[in-house]
Amino acid sequence: MSFTSFAFLIFVGILVLIYYATPVRYRWVVLLLASYGYYLQASAKSFAFILLTTVVTFYGALFIDKENSAQKAYLAENKATLSRDEKKAYKEAVAKRKKRILVLVLVIDFGILILLKYFRYYLDVLGIGLFKGDVLIPLGISFYTFQSTGYLIDVYRAKYGADKHLAKFALFVSFFPQIVQGPIARHDQLAAQLYEGHKFRYENLAHGAQLMLWGFFKKLVIADRIGLLVGEVFVDWDQYTGWPVVLAMLCYSIQLYMDFSGGVDIARGVAQTMGIDMTRNFRRPYFGDSLEEF
């Protein structure tokens, strides 16, 4: 179900109606069911992988958070009796246990990503034909993997506590507007908005609709139209020289920006119609002063 399809508009319209018709305390359940429904219709065969990433990351973060809490409580309780060396030894032991879990979860999460998305490609490049047929690539695997591991690392660094509710955390990982093109959000910026439910406000609905329309304009009117020129030159590249090639390269940069930026605007707009303010982390990548800003 593409963001620019009529079916997606119907899906979002029905979801918004059901969301506001549901009691506030259960609105997160509506979002979870909608997100999993969207995912299943798009990538049912790979549904197990997003579940695996969700469960592994949830319990890994929970274990790390318990270690953080236990360390804090133990040091506070025994502050007067422990020597400096004993405190150091205790902290090092806790750090080792936390790091083992962190590394294990990261290996599993990124292992799934690398195996499904990149392993086949590099084998083909090397001429090693171990696999035949199409490779199963889960919808949005890069986005939900980086969002999940970002949360795990934040918990490891004790920036905030771990999520204690598996189903709610599953919503944070799978929230459908951001599953395809982002934006990738931090747990402390998005999770509470997803879980708490929001009362109807006309301003949210209007602002969300405006964002969606702007996103559709970027993708359908600008990116797709520019894509016609770019495709013409890139497909028959040996027929062109000079300024048409330069123009096509410049237009391709604009096409990429408008397509991705439009997708992010649509995602933010859908969320905004339900009172959820998603982080705007894609503005002027080509004018960034560093790779991090890009």
Short mmCIF file of C-alpha atoms in Angstrom, two decimals:
data_model
loop_
_atom_site.label_atom_id
_atom_site.label_comp_id
_atom_site.label_asym_id
_atom_site.label_seq_id
_atom_site.Cartn_x
_atom_site.Cartn_y
_atom_site.Cartn_z
CA MET A 1 0.00 0.00 0.00
CA SER A 2 1.98 2.96 -1.30
CA PHE A 3 1.77 6.32 0.49
CA THR A 4 0.55 7.88 -2.75
CA SER A 5 -2.19 5.31 -3.41
CA PHE A 6 -5.91 5.94 -3.00
CA ALA A 7 -6.10 2.85 -0.77
CA PHE A 8 -3.67 4.48 1.67
CA LEU A 9 -5.85 7.58 1.94
CA ILE A 10 -8.88 5.41 2.68
CA PHE A 11 -6.87 3.46 5.25
CA VAL A 12 -5.74 6.64 7.02
CA GLY A 13 -9.23 8.16 6.92
CA ILE A 14 -10.80 5.08 8.52
CA LEU A 15 -8.00 4.88 11.09
CA VAL A 16 -8.46 8.51 12.18
CA LEU A 17 -12.20 7.93 12.66
CA ILE A 18 -11.65 4.77 14.71
CA TYR A 19 -8.83 6.38 16.69
CA TYR A 20 -10.96 9.27 17.92
CA ALA A 21 -14.01 7.03 18.47
CA THR A 22 -11.99 4.78 20.81
CA PRO A 23 -11.58 5.65 24.52
CA VAL A 24 -8.35 7.59 25.07
CA ARG A 25 -6.67 4.91 27.20
CA TYR A 26 -7.02 2.32 24.41
CA ARG A 27 -6.03 4.45 21.43
CA TRP A 28 -2.51 3.05 21.46
CA VAL A 29 -4.07 -0.38 20.79
CA VAL A 30 -5.76 1.03 17.67
CA LEU A 31 -2.40 2.33 16.45
CA LEU A 32 -0.69 -1.01 17.10
CA LEU A 33 -3.38 -2.98 15.26
CA ALA A 34 -3.29 -0.50 12.36
CA SER A 35 0.52 -0.67 12.19
CA TYR A 36 0.60 -4.46 12.22
CA GLY A 37 -2.26 -4.58 9.72
CA TYR A 38 -0.37 -2.24 7.39
CA TYR A 39 2.77 -4.32 7.78
CA LEU A 40 1.02 -7.64 7.19
CA GLN A 41 -0.64 -6.50 3.96
CA ALA A 42 2.69 -5.24 2.66
CA SER A 43 5.14 -7.84 3.94
CA ALA A 44 3.31 -10.74 5.62
CA LYS A 45 6.03 -13.31 4.90
CA SER A 46 8.62 -11.23 6.75
CA PHE A 47 6.43 -10.32 9.72
CA ALA A 48 8.36 -12.69 11.99
CA PHE A 49 11.53 -10.61 11.58
CA ILE A 50 10.06 -7.38 12.97
CA LEU A 51 8.60 -9.41 15.83
CA LEU A 52 12.00 -10.95 16.54
CA THR A 53 13.74 -7.57 16.54
CA THR A 54 11.03 -6.17 18.82
CA VAL A 55 11.18 -8.98 21.38
CA VAL A 56 14.98 -9.28 21.46
CA THR A 57 15.49 -5.52 21.82
CA PHE A 58 12.74 -5.19 24.45
CA TYR A 59 14.14 -7.86 26.76
CA GLY A 60 17.74 -6.82 26.14
CA ALA A 61 16.95 -3.25 27.16
CA LEU A 62 14.95 -4.50 30.14
CA PHE A 63 17.92 -6.53 31.40
CA ILE A 64 20.30 -3.60 30.94
CA ASP A 65 17.90 -1.26 32.73
CA LYS A 66 17.63 -3.65 35.68
CA GLU A 67 21.42 -3.70 35.91
CA ASN A 68 21.44 0.12 35.89
CA SER A 69 18.81 0.29 38.64
CA ALA A 70 20.46 -2.42 40.74
CA GLN A 71 23.83 -0.68 40.52
CA LYS A 72 22.37 2.65 41.56
CA ALA A 73 20.52 1.10 44.51
CA TYR A 74 23.48 -1.00 45.65
CA LEU A 75 25.93 1.88 45.58
CA ALA A 76 23.51 4.16 47.43
CA GLU A 77 22.82 1.53 50.08
CA ASN A 78 26.48 0.67 50.65
CA LYS A 79 27.98 4.09 50.06
CA ALA A 80 29.47 4.31 53.54
CA THR A 81 30.95 0.81 53.68
CA LEU A 82 32.42 0.26 50.22
CA SER A 83 35.97 1.31 49.47
CA ARG A 84 36.89 3.05 46.24
CA ASP A 85 38.41 -0.15 44.84
CA GLU A 86 35.32 -2.17 45.75
CA LYS A 87 33.06 0.36 44.04
CA LYS A 88 35.26 0.29 40.96
CA ALA A 89 35.28 -3.52 40.85
CA TYR A 90 31.50 -3.64 41.24
CA LYS A 91 30.93 -1.09 38.47
CA GLU A 92 33.27 -2.98 36.15
CA ALA A 93 31.41 -6.25 36.77
CA VAL A 94 28.07 -4.58 36.02
CA ALA A 95 29.50 -2.90 32.92
CA LYS A 96 30.72 -6.25 31.59
CA ARG A 97 27.28 -7.85 32.02
CA LYS A 98 25.59 -4.90 30.34
CA LYS A 99 28.05 -4.90 27.45
CA ARG A 100 27.54 -8.62 26.82
CA ILE A 101 23.80 -8.11 26.47
CA LEU A 102 24.27 -4.98 24.35
CA VAL A 103 26.62 -6.75 21.95
CA LEU A 104 24.39 -9.83 21.76
CA VAL A 105 21.28 -7.81 20.88
CA LEU A 106 23.16 -5.65 18.37
CA VAL A 107 24.57 -8.75 16.68
CA ILE A 108 21.09 -10.26 16.40
CA ASP A 109 19.39 -7.06 15.17
CA PHE A 110 22.07 -6.03 12.68
CA GLY A 111 22.70 -9.66 11.77
CA ILE A 112 19.11 -9.93 10.55
CA LEU A 113 19.49 -6.67 8.61
CA ILE A 114 22.78 -7.65 6.97
CA LEU A 115 21.72 -11.20 6.20
CA LEU A 116 18.44 -10.26 4.57
CA LYS A 117 19.37 -7.00 2.86
CA TYR A 118 23.04 -7.19 1.93
CA PHE A 119 24.40 -10.74 2.18
CA ARG A 120 22.86 -11.96 -1.08
CA TYR A 121 24.08 -8.88 -2.94
CA TYR A 122 27.73 -9.34 -1.94
CA LEU A 123 27.61 -13.05 -2.70
CA ASP A 124 26.34 -12.25 -6.19
CA VAL A 125 29.08 -9.63 -6.65
CA LEU A 126 31.68 -12.24 -5.70
CA GLY A 127 30.08 -14.75 -8.05
CA ILE A 128 28.99 -17.08 -5.26
CA GLY A 129 25.53 -18.31 -6.18
CA LEU A 130 24.30 -19.87 -2.94
CA PHE A 131 20.73 -18.60 -3.27
CA LYS A 132 18.21 -18.89 -6.06
CA GLY A 133 15.06 -16.86 -6.55
CA ASP A 134 14.04 -13.65 -4.81
CA VAL A 135 15.38 -12.71 -1.39
CA LEU A 136 12.88 -11.82 1.31
CA ILE A 137 13.53 -8.23 2.46
CA PRO A 138 11.20 -7.09 5.27
CA LEU A 139 9.41 -3.78 4.81
CA GLY A 140 11.26 -0.93 6.51
CA ILE A 141 13.91 -3.21 8.03
CA SER A 142 16.59 -0.50 8.01
CA PHE A 143 14.34 2.03 9.74
CA TYR A 144 12.97 -0.21 12.48
CA THR A 145 16.39 -1.77 13.10
CA PHE A 146 18.12 1.58 13.61
CA GLN A 147 15.25 2.94 15.70
CA SER A 148 15.27 -0.16 17.94
CA THR A 149 19.03 -0.21 18.40
CA GLY A 150 19.09 3.53 19.04
CA TYR A 151 16.65 2.93 21.90
CA LEU A 152 18.78 0.06 23.21
CA ILE A 153 21.94 2.19 23.23
CA ASP A 154 20.13 5.04 25.00
CA VAL A 155 19.02 2.63 27.75
CA TYR A 156 22.56 1.25 27.95
CA ARG A 157 23.85 4.79 28.48
CA ALA A 158 21.14 5.33 31.13
CA LYS A 159 19.59 8.27 29.27
CA TYR A 160 16.19 6.92 30.33
CA GLY A 161 14.66 3.73 31.67
CA ALA A 162 13.57 0.78 29.58
CA ASP A 163 10.01 0.39 28.32
CA LYS A 164 8.16 -2.02 30.62
CA HIS A 165 5.26 -2.88 28.28
CA LEU A 166 6.07 -5.21 25.38
CA ALA A 167 2.96 -4.43 23.32
CA LYS A 168 3.48 -0.68 23.65
CA PHE A 169 7.13 -1.05 22.70
CA ALA A 170 5.97 -3.03 19.66
CA LEU A 171 3.98 0.04 18.62
CA PHE A 172 7.07 2.24 18.96
CA VAL A 173 9.01 -0.11 16.66
CA SER A 174 6.28 -0.65 14.06
CA PHE A 175 4.38 2.68 13.92
CA PHE A 176 3.30 2.49 10.29
CA PRO A 177 3.71 6.11 9.02
CA GLN A 178 7.47 5.96 9.63
CA ILE A 179 8.13 2.32 8.74
CA VAL A 180 8.97 2.98 5.07
CA GLN A 181 10.83 6.31 4.92
CA GLY A 182 11.16 7.46 8.51
CA PRO A 183 11.75 9.78 10.21
CA ILE A 184 13.67 7.69 12.74
CA ALA A 185 12.62 8.84 16.21
CA ARG A 186 14.07 8.49 19.67
CA HIS A 187 12.04 6.65 22.28
CA ASP A 188 11.90 9.61 24.67
CA GLN A 189 10.56 11.85 21.89
CA LEU A 190 7.89 9.59 20.40
CA ALA A 191 6.84 6.76 22.73
CA ALA A 192 4.80 8.78 25.22
CA GLN A 193 2.86 10.42 22.39
CA LEU A 194 1.97 7.02 20.97
CA TYR A 195 0.94 5.53 24.30
CA GLU A 196 -1.07 8.29 25.96
CA GLY A 197 -3.73 8.95 23.32
CA HIS A 198 -4.81 12.41 22.18
CA LYS A 199 -8.09 14.26 22.24
CA PHE A 200 -9.51 15.52 18.96
CA ARG A 201 -8.33 18.96 17.92
CA TYR A 202 -9.24 20.50 14.59
CA GLU A 203 -5.83 22.19 14.42
CA ASN A 204 -4.07 18.80 14.45
CA LEU A 205 -6.31 17.45 11.71
CA ALA A 206 -5.84 20.54 9.53
CA HIS A 207 -2.08 20.72 10.04
CA GLY A 208 -1.71 17.00 9.37
CA ALA A 209 -3.72 17.23 6.16
CA GLN A 210 -1.61 20.18 4.98
CA LEU A 211 1.61 18.24 5.63
CA MET A 212 0.26 15.26 3.70
CA LEU A 213 -0.77 17.44 0.73
CA TRP A 214 2.67 19.07 0.68
CA GLY A 215 4.26 15.62 0.73
CA PHE A 216 2.08 14.42 -2.14
CA PHE A 217 3.05 17.52 -4.12
CA LYS A 218 6.76 16.88 -3.59
CA LYS A 219 6.53 13.22 -4.58
CA LEU A 220 3.95 13.24 -7.37
CA VAL A 221 4.36 16.65 -8.97
CA ILE A 222 8.07 17.38 -8.51
CA ALA A 223 9.95 14.09 -7.95
CA ASP A 224 7.98 11.97 -10.41
CA ARG A 225 8.07 14.61 -13.16
CA ILE A 226 11.80 15.17 -12.75
CA GLY A 227 12.20 11.40 -12.77
CA LEU A 228 11.02 11.32 -16.39
CA LEU A 229 13.98 13.47 -17.47
CA VAL A 230 16.45 11.61 -15.28
CA GLY A 231 15.23 8.24 -16.49
CA GLU A 232 15.52 9.26 -20.12
CA VAL A 233 19.18 10.22 -19.72
CA PHE A 234 20.22 7.43 -17.35
CA VAL A 235 18.61 4.64 -19.37
CA ASP A 236 20.24 5.73 -22.63
CA TRP A 237 23.32 7.27 -21.05
CA ASP A 238 25.54 6.40 -24.00
CA GLN A 239 23.40 8.61 -26.25
CA TYR A 240 24.06 11.80 -24.27
CA THR A 241 27.12 13.94 -23.57
CA GLY A 242 27.83 17.34 -22.09
CA TRP A 243 25.21 19.48 -20.41
CA PRO A 244 22.29 16.97 -20.62
CA VAL A 245 24.30 14.58 -18.42
CA VAL A 246 25.18 17.36 -15.96
CA LEU A 247 21.55 18.50 -15.87
CA ALA A 248 20.35 14.94 -15.29
CA MET A 249 22.77 14.52 -12.37
CA LEU A 250 21.56 17.74 -10.76
CA CYS A 251 17.94 16.80 -11.35
CA TYR A 252 18.56 13.37 -9.82
CA SER A 253 19.72 15.03 -6.60
CA ILE A 254 16.54 17.11 -6.56
CA GLN A 255 14.43 14.04 -7.32
CA LEU A 256 15.96 12.08 -4.42
CA TYR A 257 15.44 14.96 -2.02
CA MET A 258 11.84 15.63 -3.04
CA ASP A 259 10.89 11.96 -3.00
CA PHE A 260 12.34 11.30 0.45
CA SER A 261 11.31 14.65 1.92
CA GLY A 262 7.80 14.17 0.55
CA GLY A 263 7.55 10.74 2.13
CA VAL A 264 8.65 12.14 5.50
CA ASP A 265 6.06 14.93 5.22
CA ILE A 266 3.31 12.41 4.51
CA ALA A 267 4.39 10.30 7.49
CA ARG A 268 4.47 13.33 9.78
CA GLY A 269 1.13 14.49 8.44
CA VAL A 270 -0.58 11.17 9.11
CA ALA A 271 0.76 11.18 12.67
CA GLN A 272 -0.23 14.82 13.18
CA THR A 273 -3.88 14.11 12.32
CA MET A 274 -3.94 12.03 15.51
CA GLY A 275 -2.07 14.60 17.59
CA ILE A 276 1.33 12.89 17.33
CA ASP A 277 4.19 15.29 16.62
CA MET A 278 7.01 13.39 14.94
CA THR A 279 10.56 14.72 14.88
CA ARG A 280 11.49 16.70 11.79
CA ASN A 281 15.00 15.40 11.13
CA PHE A 282 15.17 15.86 7.36
CA ARG A 283 15.46 19.47 6.25
CA ARG A 284 18.48 20.57 4.22
CA PRO A 285 20.82 17.56 3.92
CA TYR A 286 22.74 18.97 0.96
CA PHE A 287 23.68 22.05 3.00
CA GLY A 288 24.92 20.18 6.06
CA ASP A 289 28.35 21.07 7.39
CA SER A 290 29.13 17.47 8.36
CA LEU A 291 28.14 13.88 7.64
CA GLU A 292 26.14 13.85 10.90
CA GLU A 293 24.09 16.89 9.80
CA PHE A 294 23.51 15.28 6.38
#
